[in-house]
Every structure is written in C-alpha cells, then in structure tokens.
Short mmCIF file of C-alpha atoms and ligand atoms in Angstrom, two decimals:
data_model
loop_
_atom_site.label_atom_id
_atom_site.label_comp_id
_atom_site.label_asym_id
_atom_site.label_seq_id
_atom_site.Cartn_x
_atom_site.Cartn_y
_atom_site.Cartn_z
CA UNK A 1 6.89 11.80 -23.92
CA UNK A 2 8.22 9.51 -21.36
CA UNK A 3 9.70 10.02 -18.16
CA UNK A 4 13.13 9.46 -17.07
CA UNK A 5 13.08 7.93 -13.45
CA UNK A 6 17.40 7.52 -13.20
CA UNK A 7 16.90 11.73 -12.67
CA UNK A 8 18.86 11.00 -8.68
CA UNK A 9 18.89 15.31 -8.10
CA UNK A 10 14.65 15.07 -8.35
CA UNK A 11 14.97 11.95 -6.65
CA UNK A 12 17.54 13.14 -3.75
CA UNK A 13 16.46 17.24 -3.49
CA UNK A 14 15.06 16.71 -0.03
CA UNK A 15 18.48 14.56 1.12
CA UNK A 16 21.43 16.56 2.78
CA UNK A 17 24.88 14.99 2.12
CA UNK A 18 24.44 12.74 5.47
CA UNK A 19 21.36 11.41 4.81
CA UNK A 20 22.07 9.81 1.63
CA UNK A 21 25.58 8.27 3.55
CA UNK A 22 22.66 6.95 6.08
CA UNK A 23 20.67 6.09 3.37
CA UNK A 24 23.36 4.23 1.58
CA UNK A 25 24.72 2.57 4.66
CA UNK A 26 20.98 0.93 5.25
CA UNK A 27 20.52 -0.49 1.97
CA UNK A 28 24.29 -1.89 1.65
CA UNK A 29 22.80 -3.77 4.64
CA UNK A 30 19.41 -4.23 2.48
CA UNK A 31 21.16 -5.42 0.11
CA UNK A 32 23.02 -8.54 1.19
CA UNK A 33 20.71 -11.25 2.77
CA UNK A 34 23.08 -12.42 5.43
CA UNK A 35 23.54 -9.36 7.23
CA UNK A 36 19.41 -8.95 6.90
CA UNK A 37 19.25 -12.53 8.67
CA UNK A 38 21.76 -11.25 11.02
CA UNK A 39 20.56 -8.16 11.37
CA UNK A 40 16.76 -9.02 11.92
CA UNK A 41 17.86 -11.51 14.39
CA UNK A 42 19.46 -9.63 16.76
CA UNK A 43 16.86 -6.62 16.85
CA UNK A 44 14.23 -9.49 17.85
CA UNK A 45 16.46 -10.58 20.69
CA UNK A 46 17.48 -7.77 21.76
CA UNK A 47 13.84 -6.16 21.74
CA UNK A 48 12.40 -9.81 23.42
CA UNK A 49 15.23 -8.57 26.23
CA UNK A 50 14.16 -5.18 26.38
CA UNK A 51 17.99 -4.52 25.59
CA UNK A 52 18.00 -0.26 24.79
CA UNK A 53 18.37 -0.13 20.54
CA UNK A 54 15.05 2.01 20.23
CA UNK A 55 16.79 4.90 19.18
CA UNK A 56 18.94 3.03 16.96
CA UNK A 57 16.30 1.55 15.18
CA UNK A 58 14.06 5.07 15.33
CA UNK A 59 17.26 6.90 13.65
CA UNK A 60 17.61 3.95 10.64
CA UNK A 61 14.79 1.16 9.79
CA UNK A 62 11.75 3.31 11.64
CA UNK A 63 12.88 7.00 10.12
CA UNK A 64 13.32 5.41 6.40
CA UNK A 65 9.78 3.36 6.46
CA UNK A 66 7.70 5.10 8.45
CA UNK A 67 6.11 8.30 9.51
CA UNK A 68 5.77 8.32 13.38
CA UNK A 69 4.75 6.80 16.26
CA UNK A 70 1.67 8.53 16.12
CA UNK A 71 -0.32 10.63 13.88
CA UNK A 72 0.93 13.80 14.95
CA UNK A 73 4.78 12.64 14.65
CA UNK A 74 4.28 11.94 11.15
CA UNK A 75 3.74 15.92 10.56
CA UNK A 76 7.24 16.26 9.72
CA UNK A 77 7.13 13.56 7.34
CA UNK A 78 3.90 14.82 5.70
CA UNK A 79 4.94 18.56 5.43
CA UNK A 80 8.74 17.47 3.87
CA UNK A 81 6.82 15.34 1.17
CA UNK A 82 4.17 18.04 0.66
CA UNK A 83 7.13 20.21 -0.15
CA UNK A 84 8.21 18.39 -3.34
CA UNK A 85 3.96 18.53 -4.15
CA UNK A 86 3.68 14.32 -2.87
CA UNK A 87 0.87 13.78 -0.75
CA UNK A 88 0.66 11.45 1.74
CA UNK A 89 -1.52 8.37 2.97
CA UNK A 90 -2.06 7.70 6.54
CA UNK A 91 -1.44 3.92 7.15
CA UNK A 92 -1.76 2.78 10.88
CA UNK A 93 0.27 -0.39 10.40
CA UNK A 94 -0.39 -2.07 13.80
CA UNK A 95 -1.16 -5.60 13.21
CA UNK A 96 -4.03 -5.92 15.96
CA UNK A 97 -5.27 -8.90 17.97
CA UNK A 98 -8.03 -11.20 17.11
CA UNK A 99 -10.56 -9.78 19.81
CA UNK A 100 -13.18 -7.20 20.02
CA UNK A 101 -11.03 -4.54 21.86
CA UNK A 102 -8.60 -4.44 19.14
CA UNK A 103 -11.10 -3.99 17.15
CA UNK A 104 -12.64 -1.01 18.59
CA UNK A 105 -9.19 0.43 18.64
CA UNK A 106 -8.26 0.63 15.21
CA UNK A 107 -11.77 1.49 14.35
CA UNK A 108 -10.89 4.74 16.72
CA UNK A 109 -7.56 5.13 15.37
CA UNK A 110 -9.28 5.27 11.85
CA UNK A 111 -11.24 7.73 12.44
CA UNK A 112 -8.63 9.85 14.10
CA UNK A 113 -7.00 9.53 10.40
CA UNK A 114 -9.73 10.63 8.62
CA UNK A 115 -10.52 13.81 10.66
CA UNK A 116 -6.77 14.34 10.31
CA UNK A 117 -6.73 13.72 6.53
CA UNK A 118 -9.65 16.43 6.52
CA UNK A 119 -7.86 19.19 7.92
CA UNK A 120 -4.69 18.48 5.99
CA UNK A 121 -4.69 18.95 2.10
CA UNK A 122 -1.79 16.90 1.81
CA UNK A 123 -3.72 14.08 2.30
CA UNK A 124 -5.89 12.25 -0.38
CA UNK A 125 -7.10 9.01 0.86
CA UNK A 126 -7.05 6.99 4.13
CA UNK A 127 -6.82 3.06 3.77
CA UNK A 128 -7.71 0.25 5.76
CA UNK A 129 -7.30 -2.92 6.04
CA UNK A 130 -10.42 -4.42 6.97
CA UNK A 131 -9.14 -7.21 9.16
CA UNK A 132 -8.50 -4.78 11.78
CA UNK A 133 -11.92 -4.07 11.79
CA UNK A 134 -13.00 -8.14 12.45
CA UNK A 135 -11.74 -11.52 12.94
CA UNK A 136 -9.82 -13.29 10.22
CA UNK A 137 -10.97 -16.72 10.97
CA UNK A 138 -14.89 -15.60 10.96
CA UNK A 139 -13.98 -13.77 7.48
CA UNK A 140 -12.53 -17.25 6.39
CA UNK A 141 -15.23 -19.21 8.17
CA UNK A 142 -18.04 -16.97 5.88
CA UNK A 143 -16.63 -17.48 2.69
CA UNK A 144 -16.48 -21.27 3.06
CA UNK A 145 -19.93 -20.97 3.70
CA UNK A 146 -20.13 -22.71 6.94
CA UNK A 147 -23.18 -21.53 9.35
CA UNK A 148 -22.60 -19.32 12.19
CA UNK A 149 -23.38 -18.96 15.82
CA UNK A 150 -25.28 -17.03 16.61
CA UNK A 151 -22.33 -15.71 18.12
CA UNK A 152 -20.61 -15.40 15.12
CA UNK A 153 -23.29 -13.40 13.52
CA UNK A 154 -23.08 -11.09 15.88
CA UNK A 155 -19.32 -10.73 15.81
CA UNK A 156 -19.79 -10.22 12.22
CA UNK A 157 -22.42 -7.72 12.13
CA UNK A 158 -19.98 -5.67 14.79
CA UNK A 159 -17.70 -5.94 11.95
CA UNK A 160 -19.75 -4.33 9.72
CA UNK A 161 -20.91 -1.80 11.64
CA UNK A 162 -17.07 -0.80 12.27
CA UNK A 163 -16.48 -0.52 8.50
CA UNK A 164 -19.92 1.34 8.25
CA UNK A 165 -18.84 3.49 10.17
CA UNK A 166 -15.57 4.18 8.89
CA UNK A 167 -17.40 4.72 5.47
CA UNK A 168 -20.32 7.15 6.71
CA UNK A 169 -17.26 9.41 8.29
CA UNK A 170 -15.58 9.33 4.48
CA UNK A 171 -18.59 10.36 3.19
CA UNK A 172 -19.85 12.82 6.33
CA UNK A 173 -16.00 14.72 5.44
CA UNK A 174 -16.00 14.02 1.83
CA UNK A 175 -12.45 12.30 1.88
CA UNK A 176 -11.42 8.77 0.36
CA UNK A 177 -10.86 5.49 1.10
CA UNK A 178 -8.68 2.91 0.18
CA UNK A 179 -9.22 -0.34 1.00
CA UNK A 180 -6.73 -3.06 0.99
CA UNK A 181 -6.78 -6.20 -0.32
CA UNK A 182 -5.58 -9.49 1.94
CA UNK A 183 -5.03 -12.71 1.68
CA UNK A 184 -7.41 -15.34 -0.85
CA UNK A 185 -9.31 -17.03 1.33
CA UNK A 186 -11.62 -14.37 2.73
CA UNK A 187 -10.62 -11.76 0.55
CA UNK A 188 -14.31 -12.69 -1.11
CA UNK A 189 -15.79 -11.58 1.73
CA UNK A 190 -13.62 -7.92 1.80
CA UNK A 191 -14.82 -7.80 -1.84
CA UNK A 192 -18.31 -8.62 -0.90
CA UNK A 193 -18.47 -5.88 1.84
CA UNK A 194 -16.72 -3.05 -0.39
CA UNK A 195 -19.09 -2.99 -2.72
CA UNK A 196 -21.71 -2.56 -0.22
CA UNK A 197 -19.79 0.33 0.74
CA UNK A 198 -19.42 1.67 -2.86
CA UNK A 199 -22.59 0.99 -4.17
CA UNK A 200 -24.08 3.31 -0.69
CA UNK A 201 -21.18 5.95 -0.89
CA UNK A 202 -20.09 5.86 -4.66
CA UNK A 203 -22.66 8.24 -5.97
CA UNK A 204 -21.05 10.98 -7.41
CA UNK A 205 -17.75 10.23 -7.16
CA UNK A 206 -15.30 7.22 -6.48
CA UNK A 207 -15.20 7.78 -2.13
CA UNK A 208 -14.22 4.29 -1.88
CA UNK A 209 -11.68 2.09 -3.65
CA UNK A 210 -11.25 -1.84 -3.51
CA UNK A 211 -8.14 -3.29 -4.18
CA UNK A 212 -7.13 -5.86 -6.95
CA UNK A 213 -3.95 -7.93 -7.27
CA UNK A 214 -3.08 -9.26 -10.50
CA UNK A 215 -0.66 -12.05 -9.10
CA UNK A 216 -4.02 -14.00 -8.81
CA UNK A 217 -4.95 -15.49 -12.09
CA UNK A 218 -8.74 -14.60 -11.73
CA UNK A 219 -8.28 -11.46 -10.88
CA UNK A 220 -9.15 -9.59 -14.03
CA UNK A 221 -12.47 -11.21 -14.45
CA UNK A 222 -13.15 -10.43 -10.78
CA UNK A 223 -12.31 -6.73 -11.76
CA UNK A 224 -14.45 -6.73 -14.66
CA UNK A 225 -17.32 -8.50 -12.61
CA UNK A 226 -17.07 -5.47 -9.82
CA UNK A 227 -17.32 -3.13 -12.04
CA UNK A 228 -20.11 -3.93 -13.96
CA UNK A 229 -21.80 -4.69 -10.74
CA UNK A 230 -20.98 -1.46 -9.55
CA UNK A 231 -21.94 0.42 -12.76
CA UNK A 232 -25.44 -1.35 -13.26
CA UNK A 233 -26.18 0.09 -9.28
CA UNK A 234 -25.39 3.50 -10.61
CA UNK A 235 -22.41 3.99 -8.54
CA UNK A 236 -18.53 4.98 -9.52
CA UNK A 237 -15.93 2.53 -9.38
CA UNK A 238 -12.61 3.09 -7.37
CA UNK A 239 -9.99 0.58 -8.38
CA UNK A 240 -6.21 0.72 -6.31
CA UNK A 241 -4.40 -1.80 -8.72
CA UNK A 242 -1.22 -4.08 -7.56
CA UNK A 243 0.30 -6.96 -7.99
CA UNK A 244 0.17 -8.30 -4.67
CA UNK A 245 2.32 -8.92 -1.76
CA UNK A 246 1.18 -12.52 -0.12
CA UNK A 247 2.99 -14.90 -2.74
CA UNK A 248 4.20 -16.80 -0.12
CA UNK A 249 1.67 -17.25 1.99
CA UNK A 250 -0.72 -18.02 -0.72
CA UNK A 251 1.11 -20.99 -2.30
CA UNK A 252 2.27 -22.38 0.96
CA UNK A 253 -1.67 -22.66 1.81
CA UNK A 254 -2.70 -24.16 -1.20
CA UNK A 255 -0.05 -26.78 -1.19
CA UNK A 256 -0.30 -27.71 2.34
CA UNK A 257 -4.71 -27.74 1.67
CA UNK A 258 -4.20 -29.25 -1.78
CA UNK A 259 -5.99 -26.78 -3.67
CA UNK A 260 -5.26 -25.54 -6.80
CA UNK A 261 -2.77 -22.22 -6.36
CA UNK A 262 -4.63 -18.94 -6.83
CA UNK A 263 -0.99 -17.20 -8.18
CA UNK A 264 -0.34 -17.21 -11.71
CA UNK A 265 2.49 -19.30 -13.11
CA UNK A 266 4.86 -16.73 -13.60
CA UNK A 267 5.76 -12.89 -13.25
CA UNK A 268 5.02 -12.07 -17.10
CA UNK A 269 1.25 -13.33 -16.35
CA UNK A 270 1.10 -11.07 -13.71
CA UNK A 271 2.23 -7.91 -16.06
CA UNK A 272 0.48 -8.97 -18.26
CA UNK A 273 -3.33 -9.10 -16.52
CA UNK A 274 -1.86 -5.91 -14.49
CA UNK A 275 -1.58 -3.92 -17.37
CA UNK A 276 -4.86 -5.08 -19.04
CA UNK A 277 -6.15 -4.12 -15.75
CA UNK A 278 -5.02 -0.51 -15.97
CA UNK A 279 -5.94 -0.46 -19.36
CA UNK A 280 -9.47 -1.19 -18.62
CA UNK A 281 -9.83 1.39 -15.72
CA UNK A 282 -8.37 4.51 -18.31
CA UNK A 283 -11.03 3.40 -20.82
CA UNK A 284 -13.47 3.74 -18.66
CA UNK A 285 -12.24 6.69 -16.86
CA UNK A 286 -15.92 8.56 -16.79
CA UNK A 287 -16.73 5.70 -14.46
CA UNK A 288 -13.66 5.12 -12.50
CA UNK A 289 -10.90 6.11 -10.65
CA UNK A 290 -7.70 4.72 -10.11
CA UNK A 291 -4.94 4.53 -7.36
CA UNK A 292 -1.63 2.82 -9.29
CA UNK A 293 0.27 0.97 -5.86
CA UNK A 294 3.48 -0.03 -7.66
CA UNK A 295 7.11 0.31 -7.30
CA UNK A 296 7.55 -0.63 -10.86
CA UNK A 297 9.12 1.37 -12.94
CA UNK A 298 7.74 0.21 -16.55
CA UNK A 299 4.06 -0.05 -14.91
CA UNK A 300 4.26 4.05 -13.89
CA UNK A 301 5.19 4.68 -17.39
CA UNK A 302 2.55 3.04 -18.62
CA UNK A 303 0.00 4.92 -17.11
CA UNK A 304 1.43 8.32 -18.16
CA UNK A 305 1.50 6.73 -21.78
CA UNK A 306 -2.21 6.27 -21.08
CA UNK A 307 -3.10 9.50 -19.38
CA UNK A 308 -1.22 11.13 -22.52
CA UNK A 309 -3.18 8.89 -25.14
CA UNK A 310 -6.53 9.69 -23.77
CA UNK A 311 -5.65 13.18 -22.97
CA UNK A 312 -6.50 13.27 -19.07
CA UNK A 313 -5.10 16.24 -16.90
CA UNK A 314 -1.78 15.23 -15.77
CA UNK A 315 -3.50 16.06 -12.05
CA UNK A 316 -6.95 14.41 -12.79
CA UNK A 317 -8.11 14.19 -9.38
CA UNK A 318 -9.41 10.66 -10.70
CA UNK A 319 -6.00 9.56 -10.89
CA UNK A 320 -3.02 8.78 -8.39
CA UNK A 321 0.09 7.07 -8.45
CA UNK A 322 1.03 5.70 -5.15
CA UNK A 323 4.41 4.16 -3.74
CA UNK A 324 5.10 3.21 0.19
CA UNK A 325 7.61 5.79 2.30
CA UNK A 326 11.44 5.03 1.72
CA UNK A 327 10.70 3.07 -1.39
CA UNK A 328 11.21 4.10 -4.93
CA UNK A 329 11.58 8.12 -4.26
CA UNK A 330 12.69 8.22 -7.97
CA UNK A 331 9.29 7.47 -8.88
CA UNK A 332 7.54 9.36 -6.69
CA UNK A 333 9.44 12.72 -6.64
CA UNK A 334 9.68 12.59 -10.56
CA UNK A 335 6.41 12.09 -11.69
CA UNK A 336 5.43 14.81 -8.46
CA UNK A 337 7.69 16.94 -10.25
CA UNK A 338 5.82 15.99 -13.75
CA UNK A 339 2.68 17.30 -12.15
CA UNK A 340 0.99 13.82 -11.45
CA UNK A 341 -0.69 13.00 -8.47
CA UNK A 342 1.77 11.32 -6.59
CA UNK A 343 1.12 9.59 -2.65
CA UNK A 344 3.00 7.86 -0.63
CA UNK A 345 1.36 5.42 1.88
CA UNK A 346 2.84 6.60 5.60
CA UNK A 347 2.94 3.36 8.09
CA UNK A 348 2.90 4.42 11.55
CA UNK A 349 2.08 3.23 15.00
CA UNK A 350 4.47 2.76 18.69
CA UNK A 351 7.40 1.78 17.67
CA UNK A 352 7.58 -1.96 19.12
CA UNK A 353 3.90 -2.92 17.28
CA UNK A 354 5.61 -1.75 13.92
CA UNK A 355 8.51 -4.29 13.58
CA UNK A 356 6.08 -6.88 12.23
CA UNK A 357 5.22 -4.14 9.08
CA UNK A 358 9.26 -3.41 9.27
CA UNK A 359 10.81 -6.99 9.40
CA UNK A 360 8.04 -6.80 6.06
CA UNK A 361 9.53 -3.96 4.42
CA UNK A 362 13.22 -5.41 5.41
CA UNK A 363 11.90 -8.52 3.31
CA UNK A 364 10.50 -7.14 0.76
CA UNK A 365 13.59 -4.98 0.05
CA UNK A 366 16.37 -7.83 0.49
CA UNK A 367 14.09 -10.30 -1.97
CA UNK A 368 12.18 -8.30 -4.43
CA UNK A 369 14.46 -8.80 -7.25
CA UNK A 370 16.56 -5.40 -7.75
CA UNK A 371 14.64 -3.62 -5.39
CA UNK A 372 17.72 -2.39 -3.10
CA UNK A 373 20.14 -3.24 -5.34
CA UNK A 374 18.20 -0.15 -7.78
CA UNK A 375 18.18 1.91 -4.40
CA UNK A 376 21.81 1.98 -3.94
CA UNK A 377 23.10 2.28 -7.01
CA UNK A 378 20.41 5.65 -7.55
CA UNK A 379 22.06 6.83 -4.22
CA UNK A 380 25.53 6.02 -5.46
CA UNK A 381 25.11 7.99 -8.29
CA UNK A 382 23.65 10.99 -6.65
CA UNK A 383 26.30 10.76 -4.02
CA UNK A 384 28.95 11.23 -7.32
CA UNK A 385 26.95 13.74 -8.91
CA UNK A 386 27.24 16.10 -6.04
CA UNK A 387 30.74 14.95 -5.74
CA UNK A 388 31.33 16.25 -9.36
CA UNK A 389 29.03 19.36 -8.85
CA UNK A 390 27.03 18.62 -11.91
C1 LIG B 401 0.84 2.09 -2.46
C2 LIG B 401 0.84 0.58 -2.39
C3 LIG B 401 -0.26 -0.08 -1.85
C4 LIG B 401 -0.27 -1.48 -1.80
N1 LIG B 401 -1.38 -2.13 -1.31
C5 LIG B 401 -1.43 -3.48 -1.35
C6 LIG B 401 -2.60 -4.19 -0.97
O1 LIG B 401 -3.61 -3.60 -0.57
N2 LIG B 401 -2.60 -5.55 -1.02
C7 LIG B 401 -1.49 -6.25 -1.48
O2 LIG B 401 -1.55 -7.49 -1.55
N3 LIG B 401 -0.37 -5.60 -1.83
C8 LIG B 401 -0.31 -4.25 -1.78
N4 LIG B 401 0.84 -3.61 -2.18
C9 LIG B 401 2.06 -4.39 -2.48
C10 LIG B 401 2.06 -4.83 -3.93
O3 LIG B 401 1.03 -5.77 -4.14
C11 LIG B 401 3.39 -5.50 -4.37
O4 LIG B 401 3.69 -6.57 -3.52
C12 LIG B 401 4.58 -4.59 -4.36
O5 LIG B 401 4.25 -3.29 -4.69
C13 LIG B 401 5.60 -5.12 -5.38
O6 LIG B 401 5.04 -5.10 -6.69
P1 LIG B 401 5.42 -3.96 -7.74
O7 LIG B 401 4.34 -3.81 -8.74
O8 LIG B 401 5.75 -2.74 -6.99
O9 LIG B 401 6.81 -4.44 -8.33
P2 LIG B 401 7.34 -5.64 -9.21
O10 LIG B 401 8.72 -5.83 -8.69
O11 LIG B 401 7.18 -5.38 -10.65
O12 LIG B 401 6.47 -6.89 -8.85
C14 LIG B 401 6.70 -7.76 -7.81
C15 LIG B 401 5.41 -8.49 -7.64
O13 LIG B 401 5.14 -9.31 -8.78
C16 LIG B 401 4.46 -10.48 -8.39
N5 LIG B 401 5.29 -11.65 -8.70
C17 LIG B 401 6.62 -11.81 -8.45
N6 LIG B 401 7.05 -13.04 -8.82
C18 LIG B 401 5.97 -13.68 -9.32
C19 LIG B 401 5.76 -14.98 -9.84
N7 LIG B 401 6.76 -15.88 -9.95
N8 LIG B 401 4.52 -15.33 -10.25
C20 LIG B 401 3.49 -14.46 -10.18
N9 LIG B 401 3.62 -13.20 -9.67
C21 LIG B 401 4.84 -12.81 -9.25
C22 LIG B 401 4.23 -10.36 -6.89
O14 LIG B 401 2.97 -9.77 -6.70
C23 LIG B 401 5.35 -9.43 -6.46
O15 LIG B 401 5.02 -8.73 -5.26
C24 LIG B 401 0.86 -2.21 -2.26
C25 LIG B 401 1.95 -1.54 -2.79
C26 LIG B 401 1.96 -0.16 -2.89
C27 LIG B 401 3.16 0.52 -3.48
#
C-alpha cells in the first residue's frame, strides 16, 4: 500500500487560515530567485547596520525554519509537532569559530541538548556536527597525513575528548546520536572517529549513527566497509542516509585543486547508490538502524515499500524518517499520521548566528529543483480546499 503525500488537510491540520497566507506569501518569495537575491541582500545590510528587521525576520524566515533562539523557545515548536505524533531533533545550528572557546561552547550547548532530549519523549536523537567540536583545517591537515605539532596533537586529542564526551553522556542517558556528515576532505577523519564511538557505545543497540551521502560516488563501498567493520567488533550499526548537501563546494574544490570530483556524474547515480544504500541497511535490519534524512518524495516511499516487504513494525524503534522544520510537512505529517517514526531536525540558536543556516535554507529552497515550487502549490491547494469546505 503506498502513501499519498498530495493529502494538504494532514499536511496543513496544525495551520490556521493566516498562517498558510504567511506561509504562501514566503515561498512566492522562495520561489522566484530575484526577489531571494534581493531579498537576502537587503537583510545582510540592513543587519551589518544594525537597522531594526529582527522581528520581521523572527515572524517569517526564523518562525518557518527554526525552533528558537534557545532550547527552551523551541518548546512550542516541539509540543505543536508532538501533537500530530512527529518528534523532534535538537539541532544547534550556530556555525562556531575556529578556536578552542567555541569549542567548549558547543560542546556545553550539546550537552544541554541531550539532558533536554532525556526529559522530553518527543525527542529521539541529538546530532552533531563534529566540526564544532575541533578545527576544520587540523581535521583536513590529518587526513592528508601530514605530521603534527605537537601542538596540533594536542588540539586534536581536545577534540576527541569533546566528542567523547558527548558520546559517554548518550550512553550515561541512554539517548541517540546523530552525527553529521561534512564536507570530503576530512570527512575520513569524522568517519574514522565515529566508529570509535560506535564500536565503544554500539553494544546493544545502535546509540550512535554516522552519516552517508550518496552524491559521492564511493560512498556505498564506504558504507559497506563501516559496516562490516562495525559488525566484525560486535557492535550495531547506525546509518542516517542522504544525498548530500555540499555539491557546490565539493566540485568547486576539486576543480580549483585538480583532483578528480568526489560527486557522481549525475542525479540518477545518486538515486541510484541511495536506494541500494537503503536497501542494504533493511536487509540487515537485525544489525542496523536507520535514520532516512530526505525531502524526497519517491525515496520515503521506498522505505515504507521496504518496511512492508520485510514486515517491520510501522514504529520499529530501529527506524526513522527524518525531514528539516518548514520543509516537506506533507511528508512528515503523513507518514506521522501512517504511524511511522517521523522527526524533524529543529535548528536553533540567537537569532543573528542563525542567518548563515537561514541564507542556507533560503538557497536550498529557491534552487533545489521543485522544492518551493511543490510547497506552494500544496499550500495553494489547501488554501482552495478550505475555500470549498471539502
Ligand atoms: C534530516 C536531514 C538531515 C540531513 N543531514 C545531512 C548531513 O548530515 N550531511 C549532508 O551533507 N546533508 C544532510 N542533509 C541534506 C541532504 O543531504 C540533501 O542535501 C537534501 O536533503 C536534499 O536531498 P533530498 O534527498 O531531500 O532531495 P532530492 O531533491 O531528491 O535530492 C537533491 C540532492 O541530490 C543530489 N544531486 C542533485 N543534483 C545532482 C547532480 N547533478 N549530481 C549528483 N547528485 C546530485 C544532491 O545531493 C542534492 O542535494 C540532511 C537532510 C535532512 C532532511
């Protein structure tokens, strides 16, 4: 039985009549790339001036992407999704600085989450992205096997004591982990360090999750190669699956370093290794546990095919489908509805250090093909359903 994602009164049941006119005003802006390059612009100037259009952006952009400023402001947030049975994710989007203090910070602010996520039901993972926890650069500098300082070394053991400890408080409060993955060239040594983590903390159960992205062209085998390397150390394997989000950045390094482009040629190879990736996981469920990060429609399905097929509990605690806030609600709500496990990931932070993840999401919405373009014409059509009372 497949599900029907175009269902806007599941999608909408949480929207009153002026949100979706709010709603439908922001991605008509979304939606047409000159008013975004307008648009973006001025918020940057006028925030570099300290010009007052806070509450502007707090009442559109901030309220539709993101939870809060802080963790308790996204308790409104978290309790209307928990309504509609969607559970939420806890993502403190600040991009930090480069330096030691920063780090320390969003190790604190981490753990803040996770003793948060423990006293709230509503919340199945927490996720980091491991950068916060240590310098880029080193993480680059390590997996191009240059020798460190003893400087360096130090820096990076600090590192992984942060992440350590991030893991050991998972594990103390029996919560889980996602970790994110970056950017190719030191994403080797995330991978490296993850399974450190899940080989130490994956003993009964899946605590902590890499990430894979199938947009790389090696990124099946590299699946494949953690998990056996997980399973021969007698741990469980926890596997978020996307298809990536640094395109860009990627092919712009390669060129400009003249080597050879870690993407795959086209979209359809992506698909293709992202659904031989799922595939994988569900036949080795006993093993594994999965967290699907997709917006796309046809990938969702997929996995309820599979869940169906192999005759998994709709709410198999070993499986999650997870979508970011203010993006896709028609495949969130429905399959919530279905009785899957549904998440969305939260971002919050002070609202002047969340632009950067914002500006992102303003991106990602004006160029993902269809993305806002899908958006509005759901909200058109639930606008004209309530119109016609049906
Ligand atoms: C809950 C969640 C967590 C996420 N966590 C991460 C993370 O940790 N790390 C990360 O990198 N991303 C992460 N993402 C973002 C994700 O990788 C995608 O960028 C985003 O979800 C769009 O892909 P899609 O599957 O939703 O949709 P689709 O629209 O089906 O796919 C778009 C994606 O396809 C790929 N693609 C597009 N054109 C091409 C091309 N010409 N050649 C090859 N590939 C192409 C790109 O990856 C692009 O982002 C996350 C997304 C979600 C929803």
């Amino acid at each position: 039985m497949s599900v029907n994602f175009n269902d806007t009164k599941i999608t909408f049941q949480s929207k009153s009549h002026w949100d979706l006119q709010l709603l439908k005003f922001i991605f008509s802006v979304l939606n047409r790339p000159f008013f975004v390059f307008l648009g973006t612009s001025i918020i940057k100037w006028a925030l570099q001036f300290r010009l007052p259009i806070k509450g502007l952006i707090k009442a559109t952009l901030f309220d539709q992407f993101c939870g809060g400023e802080n963790i308790q402001g996204c308790k409104k947030k978290i309790n209307q999704l928990k309504k509609f049975n969607v559970k939420t994710i806890l993502d403190y989007s600040v991009e930090g600085q480069e330096n030691e203090q920063s780090f320390d910070q969003t190790l604190e602010e981490t753990l803040r989450t996770i003793q948060f996520a423990n006293q709230h039901d509503a919340i199945p993972f927490c996720v980091i992205k491991l950068t916060g926890l240590g310098s880029k650069s080193l993480m680059t500098k390590i997996q191009l096997c240059k020798e460190l300082s003893l400087d360096e070394q130090n820096q990076f053991n600090r590192f992984k004591d942060r992440g350590l400890e991030v893991a050991a408080e998972i594990s103390k409060l029996n919560q889980r982990l996602l970790i994110d993955a970056e950017e190719s060239w030191y994403q080797n040594v995330i991978d490296t360090f993850t399974y450190e983590l899940m080989i130490k903390y994956n003993t009964e159960r899946a605590l902590v999750y890499n990430t894979y992205q199938f947009y790389r062209h090696d990124m099946l085998d590299r699946m494949k190669a953690g998990f056996e390397n997980i399973i021969a150390s007698k741990a469980y394997f926890g596997a978020k699956m996307v298809r990536g989000a640094y395109t860009e950045q990627e092919r712009i390094r390669s060129q400009s370093l003249r080597y050879p482009d870690p993407i795959q040629p086209n979209k359809d190879y992506t698909d293709r290794d992202f659904n031989e990736g799922v595939k994988f996981i569900m036949e080795h469920l006993n093993y594994c546990s999965i967290c699907l990060g997709t917006h796309n429609e046809a990938s969702s399905k997929d996995l309820v095919i599979l869940i169906q097929k192999y005759g998994y509990e709709k709410n198999d605690p070993r499986i999650f489908f997870a979508q970011l806030l203010g993006m896709s609600d028609n495949i969130s709500f429905k399959l919530s509805e279905e009785g899957y496990n549904v998440a969305k990931y939260v971002p919050y932070g002070p609202l002047e250090q969340i632009m950067p993840y914002l500006f992102r999401r303003v991106e990602e919405n004006t160029s993902v093909q269809g993305q806002s373009s899908r958006e509005l014409m759901l909200i058109e059509k639930e606008i004209e359903r309530r119109k016609l009372k049906l």
